Every structure is written in structure tokens, then in C-alpha cells.
Coordinates of C-alpha atoms and ligand atoms in Angstrom, one line a residue:
X1 CA -72.8 165.5 98.7
X2 CA -74.3 167.1 95.7
X3 CA -77.9 167.6 94.5
X4 CA -78.4 168.8 91.1
X5 CA -77.2 172.1 89.5
X6 CA -76.0 174.6 91.9
X7 CA -77.9 177.9 92.0
X8 CA -75.6 180.9 92.5
X9 CA -78.5 183.3 93.1
X10 CA -78.0 184.3 96.7
X11 CA -77.3 182.9 100.1
X12 CA -80.3 181.7 102.0
X13 CA -80.9 182.9 105.5
X14 CA -81.6 180.2 107.9
X15 CA -82.4 180.5 111.6
X16 CA -80.9 177.7 113.7
X17 CA -83.1 177.3 116.7
X18 CA -81.8 175.3 119.8
X19 CA -78.2 175.6 118.5
X20 CA -76.1 173.7 120.9
X21 CA -72.4 174.4 121.4
X22 CA -71.6 170.8 120.6
X23 CA -73.1 171.1 117.1
X24 CA -72.2 174.5 115.9
X25 CA -68.8 173.8 114.6
X26 CA -70.0 170.8 112.6
X27 CA -72.8 173.0 111.0
X28 CA -70.4 175.9 110.2
X29 CA -67.9 173.4 108.6
X30 CA -70.5 171.6 106.6
X31 CA -72.0 174.8 105.4
X32 CA -68.7 176.2 104.1
X33 CA -70.3 179.7 103.8
X34 CA -73.0 178.6 101.4
X35 CA -76.0 179.6 103.5
X36 CA -76.4 182.5 105.9
X37 CA -76.9 180.7 109.1
X38 CA -77.9 182.5 112.3
X39 CA -77.5 180.5 115.5
X40 CA -79.8 180.9 118.5
X41 CA -79.5 178.8 121.6
X42 CA -83.2 179.3 122.5
X43 CA -85.8 176.9 121.2
X44 CA -88.5 177.5 118.7
X45 CA -91.7 178.5 120.5
X46 CA -94.4 181.1 120.1
X47 CA -92.3 183.9 121.7
X48 CA -89.3 183.2 119.6
X49 CA -90.9 183.0 116.1
X50 CA -90.2 186.6 115.3
X51 CA -86.5 185.8 115.1
X52 CA -87.4 184.0 111.8
X53 CA -89.0 187.0 110.2
X54 CA -87.2 187.6 106.9
X55 CA -85.7 184.2 106.9
X56 CA -86.7 181.6 104.2
X57 CA -85.8 178.6 106.4
X58 CA -85.5 177.5 110.0
X59 CA -83.7 174.5 111.4
X60 CA -85.0 172.9 114.6
X61 CA -84.1 170.1 116.9
X62 CA -86.2 167.4 118.9
X63 CA -87.6 169.7 121.6
X64 CA -88.5 172.6 119.5
X65 CA -92.2 173.3 119.2
X66 CA -93.4 173.1 115.5
X67 CA -97.0 172.8 116.3
X68 CA -99.8 174.2 114.2
X69 CA -100.0 177.8 115.5
X70 CA -96.2 178.1 115.4
X71 CA -96.1 176.9 111.8
X72 CA -98.8 179.5 111.0
X73 CA -96.7 182.3 112.6
X74 CA -93.5 181.2 110.7
X75 CA -95.4 181.1 107.5
X76 CA -96.8 184.6 108.1
X77 CA -93.2 185.8 108.6
X78 CA -92.1 184.3 105.3
X79 CA -90.6 180.9 106.2
X80 CA -90.8 178.3 103.4
X81 CA -88.7 175.4 104.8
X82 CA -88.2 173.7 108.0
X83 CA -84.9 171.6 108.3
X84 CA -85.1 169.1 111.1
X85 CA -81.8 168.1 112.6
X86 CA -83.4 165.0 113.8
X87 CA -84.8 161.7 112.5
X88 CA -88.0 161.8 114.5
X89 CA -90.7 164.3 113.5
X90 CA -93.4 163.8 116.0
X91 CA -92.9 167.5 117.2
X92 CA -93.9 169.0 113.8
X93 CA -97.6 169.6 112.6
X94 CA -96.9 168.1 109.1
X95 CA -100.4 168.6 107.9
X96 CA -100.3 172.3 108.6
X97 CA -97.0 172.7 107.0
X98 CA -98.3 171.0 103.9
X99 CA -101.4 173.0 103.9
X100 CA -99.3 176.3 103.9
X101 CA -96.8 174.8 101.4
X102 CA -93.9 174.8 103.9
X103 CA -91.6 172.0 103.0
X104 CA -90.1 169.9 105.8
X105 CA -87.0 167.7 105.6
X106 CA -85.3 165.5 108.2
X107 CA -82.0 163.7 108.7
X108 CA -83.4 160.1 108.3
X109 CA -80.2 158.3 109.4
X110 CA -77.2 159.9 111.0
X111 CA -75.8 157.1 113.1
X112 CA -77.9 154.1 114.2
X113 CA -74.8 152.9 115.9
X114 CA -74.6 155.9 118.2
X115 CA -78.1 155.3 119.5
X116 CA -77.9 151.5 119.7
X117 CA -74.5 151.7 121.4
X118 CA -76.0 154.1 124.0
X119 CA -78.9 151.7 124.7
X120 CA -76.3 149.0 125.4
X121 CA -74.3 151.5 127.6
X122 CA -77.5 152.0 129.7
X123 CA -78.0 148.2 129.9
X124 CA -74.5 147.5 131.0
X125 CA -74.3 150.4 133.5
X126 CA -77.5 149.3 135.1
X127 CA -76.6 145.7 135.0
X128 CA -73.1 146.0 136.6
X129 CA -74.0 149.0 138.9
X130 CA -71.3 151.1 137.3
X131 CA -72.5 154.4 138.5
X132 CA -72.7 153.2 142.1
X133 CA -69.5 151.4 141.8
X134 CA -67.8 154.5 140.5
X135 CA -69.1 156.8 143.3
X136 CA -68.0 154.2 146.0
X137 CA -64.5 154.0 144.6
X138 CA -64.2 157.8 144.6
X139 CA -65.1 157.7 148.3
X140 CA -62.4 155.0 148.8
X141 CA -65.2 152.4 149.5
X142 CA -63.9 149.3 147.7
X143 CA -66.6 146.9 148.9
X144 CA -68.4 144.8 146.4
X145 CA -71.7 144.2 148.4
X146 CA -74.8 145.2 146.4
X147 CA -72.9 145.4 143.1
X148 CA -73.8 141.9 141.8
X149 CA -74.9 141.9 138.1
X150 CA -75.9 139.2 135.7
X151 CA -74.3 137.7 132.5
X152 CA -75.8 139.1 129.3
X153 CA -74.9 135.7 127.7
X154 CA -78.1 133.7 127.4
X155 CA -80.4 136.5 128.4
X156 CA -83.6 137.2 126.3
X157 CA -83.8 140.7 125.0
X158 CA -87.0 142.0 123.4
X159 CA -86.6 144.8 120.8
X160 CA -89.7 146.6 120.1
X161 CA -89.3 148.3 116.7
X162 CA -86.5 146.8 114.7
X163 CA -85.6 149.3 112.0
X164 CA -82.2 151.0 111.6
X165 CA -81.3 151.3 115.3
X166 CA -83.1 148.1 116.5
X167 CA -81.1 146.2 113.8
X168 CA -77.7 147.5 115.0
X169 CA -78.9 146.6 118.6
X170 CA -79.7 143.1 117.5
X171 CA -76.1 142.7 116.0
X172 CA -74.4 144.0 119.2
X173 CA -76.6 141.7 121.5
X174 CA -76.1 138.8 119.3
X175 CA -72.4 139.4 120.0
X176 CA -73.1 139.1 123.7
X177 CA -74.8 135.7 123.2
X178 CA -78.3 137.0 123.9
X179 CA -81.4 135.5 122.5
X180 CA -83.3 138.2 120.6
X181 CA -87.1 138.6 120.3
X182 CA -88.6 141.4 118.1
X183 CA -91.8 143.0 117.3
X184 CA -92.2 145.0 114.1
X185 CA -94.8 145.3 111.4
X186 CA -92.1 144.5 108.8
X187 CA -89.9 141.3 109.0
X188 CA -86.3 141.6 108.0
X189 CA -85.1 138.3 106.9
X190 CA -81.4 139.2 107.0
X191 CA -81.7 139.8 110.8
X192 CA -83.3 136.4 111.3
X193 CA -80.5 134.8 109.3
X194 CA -77.5 136.7 110.8
X195 CA -78.5 137.1 114.4
X196 CA -81.0 134.3 115.0
X197 CA -83.6 136.9 115.8
X198 CA -87.1 135.6 116.3
X199 CA -90.1 137.8 115.4
X200 CA -93.0 137.4 117.8
X201 CA -96.0 139.2 119.3
X202 CA -96.2 141.7 122.0
X203 CA -97.5 139.3 124.7
X204 CA -94.8 136.8 124.1
X205 CA -92.0 139.4 124.1
X206 CA -93.4 140.9 127.4
X207 CA -93.6 137.4 128.9
X208 CA -90.2 136.1 128.0
X209 CA -87.8 139.2 127.8
X210 CA -85.3 139.8 130.6
X211 CA -84.5 143.2 129.0
X212 CA -86.9 145.3 126.8
X213 CA -85.5 148.0 124.5
X214 CA -87.8 150.5 122.7
X215 CA -87.0 151.5 119.1
X216 CA -90.3 152.5 117.6
X217 CA -91.2 156.0 116.5
X218 CA -93.7 158.0 118.6
X219 CA -97.1 157.9 116.9
X220 CA -100.7 157.7 118.0
X221 CA -100.4 153.8 118.0
X222 CA -97.2 153.8 120.1
X223 CA -98.1 156.6 122.6
X224 CA -98.0 155.1 126.1
X225 CA -97.4 151.6 124.8
X226 CA -95.6 150.9 128.1
X227 CA -98.4 151.3 130.7
X228 CA -99.7 149.6 133.7
X229 CA -101.4 146.9 131.7
X230 CA -98.3 146.0 129.6
X231 CA -95.9 146.4 132.6
X232 CA -98.0 143.7 134.4
X233 CA -97.4 141.3 131.4
X234 CA -93.6 141.7 131.7
X235 CA -91.3 139.3 133.6
X236 CA -90.8 140.4 137.3
X237 CA -87.6 142.4 137.5
X238 CA -87.4 143.2 133.8
X239 CA -85.0 145.7 132.7
X240 CA -86.6 148.5 130.5
X241 CA -84.6 150.7 128.2
X242 CA -86.1 153.6 126.2
X243 CA -83.7 155.6 124.0
X244 CA -86.6 156.3 121.5
X245 CA -89.2 159.0 122.6
X246 CA -90.3 159.7 126.2
X247 CA -94.1 159.4 125.5
X248 CA -93.8 155.7 124.5
X249 CA -93.8 155.2 128.2
X250 CA -96.3 156.3 130.8
X251 CA -93.8 157.4 133.5
X252 CA -96.2 157.2 136.4
X253 CA -97.0 153.6 135.6
X254 CA -93.3 152.9 135.4
X255 CA -92.7 154.5 138.9
X256 CA -95.5 152.2 140.2
X257 CA -93.7 149.3 138.6
X258 CA -90.3 150.3 140.1
X259 CA -92.0 150.6 143.6
X260 CA -93.3 147.0 143.5
X261 CA -90.1 145.6 142.0
X262 CA -92.0 144.5 138.8
X263 CA -89.5 146.7 136.9
X264 CA -86.0 145.8 138.2
X265 CA -84.0 148.3 136.2
X266 CA -85.0 151.4 134.1
X267 CA -82.7 153.2 131.7
X268 CA -84.0 156.3 130.0
X269 CA -82.5 158.6 127.4
X270 CA -85.8 160.3 126.8
X271 CA -88.6 161.5 129.0
X272 CA -92.2 162.5 128.2
X273 CA -91.7 165.9 129.8
X274 CA -88.2 166.5 128.7
X275 CA -88.9 169.8 126.8
X276 CA -87.6 172.8 128.8
X277 CA -85.5 170.4 130.9
X278 CA -83.2 168.2 128.8
X279 CA -80.3 169.9 127.0
X280 CA -80.2 172.7 129.5
X281 CA -78.3 173.3 132.7
X282 CA -80.8 173.6 135.6
X283 CA -78.4 172.9 138.3
X284 CA -79.2 176.3 140.1
X285 CA -82.9 175.8 139.8
X286 CA -85.5 174.3 142.1
X287 CA -86.8 171.2 140.4
X288 CA -90.5 171.6 139.7
X289 CA -91.2 168.3 138.1
X290 CA -92.2 165.8 140.8
X291 CA -92.3 162.8 138.4
X292 CA -88.6 163.0 137.3
X293 CA -87.8 163.8 140.9
X294 CA -89.3 160.5 142.0
X295 CA -87.5 158.7 139.1
X296 CA -84.2 160.1 140.3
X297 CA -84.7 158.7 143.8
X298 CA -84.4 155.1 142.6
X299 CA -80.9 153.5 142.7
X300 CA -81.9 151.2 139.8
X301 CA -82.9 154.0 137.4
X302 CA -80.3 155.6 135.1
X303 CA -81.3 158.7 133.2
X304 CA -79.3 160.5 130.4
X305 CA -80.4 163.8 128.8
X306 CA -81.3 162.7 125.3
X307 CA -77.6 162.1 124.4
X308 CA -77.9 158.7 122.6
X309 CA -77.2 160.4 119.3
X310 CA -74.2 162.4 120.6
X311 CA -71.2 161.0 118.8
X312 CA -68.8 162.9 116.5
X313 CA -69.9 160.8 113.7
X314 CA -73.6 161.4 114.2
X315 CA -73.0 165.3 114.6
X316 CA -71.1 165.3 111.3
X317 CA -73.8 163.4 109.5
X318 CA -76.6 165.6 110.9
X319 CA -74.7 168.8 109.9
X320 CA -74.0 167.5 106.4
X321 CA -77.4 166.3 105.8
X322 CA -79.0 169.4 107.1
X323 CA -76.9 171.5 104.8
X324 CA -77.7 169.2 101.9
X325 CA -81.4 169.6 102.7
X326 CA -81.1 173.4 102.6
X327 CA -79.1 173.2 99.3
X328 CA -81.9 171.0 97.8
X329 CA -84.6 173.3 99.0
X330 CA -82.8 176.4 97.6
X331 CA -82.4 174.7 94.3
X332 CA -86.2 173.9 94.4
X333 CA -85.9 170.3 93.4
X334 CA -87.6 167.2 94.9
X335 CA -85.3 165.7 97.4
X336 CA -85.2 162.3 99.2
X337 CA -85.2 163.6 102.9
X338 CA -88.5 165.6 102.5
X339 CA -91.4 164.3 104.7
Ligands
NAI401 P1 -86.7 153.3 111.8 O1 -87.8 153.9 111.1 O2 -85.5 152.7 111.0 O3 -87.3 152.0 112.6 C1 -88.5 152.1 113.4 C2 -89.2 150.7 113.3 O4 -90.3 150.7 114.1 C3 -89.6 150.3 111.9 O5 -89.0 149.1 111.5 C4 -91.2 150.3 111.9 O6 -91.6 149.3 111.2 C5 -91.4 150.0 113.4 N1 -92.6 150.3 114.0 C6 -93.3 151.4 113.8 N2 -94.4 151.4 114.5 C7 -94.4 150.2 115.2 C8 -95.3 149.6 116.0 N3 -96.5 150.2 116.5 N4 -95.0 148.3 116.6 C9 -93.9 147.7 116.2 N5 -93.0 148.3 115.3 C10 -93.3 149.4 114.8 O7 -86.2 154.3 112.9 P2 -84.9 154.3 113.7 O8 -83.9 155.1 112.9 O9 -84.4 153.0 114.1 O10 -85.3 155.2 115.0 C11 -86.2 154.8 115.9 C12 -86.6 155.9 116.8 O11 -85.4 156.2 117.7 C13 -86.9 157.2 116.2 O12 -88.2 157.2 115.7 C14 -86.6 158.3 117.1 O13 -87.7 158.5 118.0 C15 -85.6 157.6 118.1 N6 -84.3 158.2 118.1 C16 -83.7 158.6 119.3 C17 -82.6 159.2 119.3 C18 -81.8 159.6 120.6 O14 -80.9 160.4 120.6 N7 -82.4 159.2 121.8 C19 -81.8 159.6 118.1 C20 -82.4 159.1 117.0 C21 -83.7 158.5 116.9

């Protein structure tokens, strides 16, 4: 991937925060020695901003804190560019970055297939009780009682936010024989034509969907879109899947819905308080979060730790685009991934 004339001036020092083992090799290979990358497993937060002193760029992931004060601190240390290794940018104070002339770029699309396929994995594992079935078999319990699922064929799935990921999900679910309802501000005629998708309003989707999957970005308008009021509008026993952002869902309202049976199944890859919890091994700690602790007590809840993106294809695309964004910044040209 090229972007204009290469500047041979000097390597650009970049601090990679929240550098996970699973992504390091991809970044090193994509970089091919072009930029001076320094990897740190710790996230960006106020106490770790000093690591970026003397660096021109930092690269951050979904749970790093790039709020106003932290951006000010980075700016004071000389940082001019933030390369997000994510599509979502709800964790970055963009106005503050703009005010301080810090450029920010993201990876707009690295694999919508990875996320959509994970949403389907959650649906199927919940529907067919795969986790419980696997545990039973390992205990030599081959009984089937309590493992009954349902045919996906003929079920109505409501997709909220039908952009890149939602579009792939529609394609997969069309293959299952599902009826697909969608809510989005923009209608995509191709999805209607190819997958028989029907655009509708929120109330109809809530009323008719057997499964609801969230694929909108987290914004002021979508924050807590799933709350007590909207849960009450859903079909009794609905399956709710969230692979988008945790704070789309009011977790306490969802717990109340699970307790009454209004929500029949819950699949989460994201959680509103996931920062400081997800991506890390806390197996030796005492869990302080009573909300996730309650969620984990339900047999019909399946939680993964923000891993929907985690495929080889996605990691390679994230690494290549991040290095491309660093290249473009270094060459001081306008580039398409800047936000
Ligand atoms: P996209 O931008 O292609 O699609 C989002 C869609 O939501 C757009 O069509 C937009 O018009 C629609 N939308 C926005 N506000 C809406 C509203 N209030 N009501 C209805 N529709 C609305 O984004 P993409 O690539 O499909 O990603 C969706 C989200 O998935 C991201 O914002 C990110 O938060 C999340 N994500 C999660 C990952 C994971 O590993 N769990 C990985 C990648 C993305």
C-alpha cells in the first residue's frame, strides 16, 4: 500500500500502547523497519503519557483513554499524531485533538466478516447450548435434556445499524433462511435486492424480531439505546447480541430483563465497563464488578472479551493500515483514514 512520495528523512518514533501479543508480529511485519515502534502492554492513561515524551506519534486500541486531559498531556510531550488500531473512535476527544492540531486516523474497515461471523457464533452457541453441551460431554454426561435449540430458518432477525458489519451479517443470515429487519438512517438498495431485507422503524423491529443484533457506533444518540423502555417493547424471550460497543446497552436493565425472562438469551462481546477488565488476565484477582458478576451467573448469557475482530485477516489489515496511516502522516499529506 503506497501513499505519495516516500520521505527518506528519518524514522518516526511511535509508542504502541496496549500492545497485545497477538498483534505484535503483524505490526512488526507490516512496518518492515520503516518506523521506530516501541511496544508497551500497558494502556494509554494519565500515568502512562510520559512514555510518549519525545515520540511524534502514538498508536492506541479500543480501551485506551484518549480523553481531553490526556490529549493535552500528549501534546505537551510533543505528540502530533494518534493512530487508532480500531474502527471505533468513541474513546478519543476529537475536538481537543483538532484544537491542538493533533491528527487522528483510524482503521475504517479491517474485516467486517470477522465481527459479523462472531455475532453469528454467539447466536448459534446460545441457541444450541454449545457451551453447556461441551462441558457436559467433558464430564461424560451425554444427556440432551435442557439443550433444545431452535431452527434459525424462518426466524426474524433485527439488525440495528446496517453498515459494513451489519451488511455481512444480513448476507450470512439470509443463507440461514432468516427474515431480516433493519433500522438505519441510510437505506442500501443492494441489501434489499440481494437478501430481501426490510428497512423498518425501531418499534416494529423490537416487536417482531426473535433475535436483535447491534451494529451501530456508540454516539450520544445510541448510548443506552437498549434500556428498560426498549426491552419492554421486545418479544418475550428475545435473543440480544451486542458486538458493537458496551454502552449501547444499559447492563442493569438487561439483567432485570434476564431475571423476568423478557430477554431469553444474551450474547455480549463488549461491556460498558470493559476498560481495565477485558483483554487482561484477572484469573488471580477478586472480581470487583458486581454487574458482570451477576451477568456471569446466568446460563443463557455468553460473554466474550471483545474478540469479535480477532482473526488473522483482521489483524493483518489492522497492522497494514496502521503503518500506512503512519506513512501518510510522516509524509504530511492528506489521507483517507484521517478523522
Ligand atoms: P459502519 O459505519 O459501516 O456502520 C454503522 C451503521 O450504523 C451505519 O450504516 C450508520 O448509518 C448506522 N447508524 C449510525 N447511527 C445510527 C442510529 N442512531 N440508528 C440506526 N443506525 C445508525 O460501521 P461498522 O464497520 O459496521 O461497525 C459498526 C460498529 O461495530 C463500530 O462502530 C464499532 O463500534 C463496532 N466494532 C466492534 C468490533 C469488535 O471487535 N467487537 C470490531 C469492529 C467494530
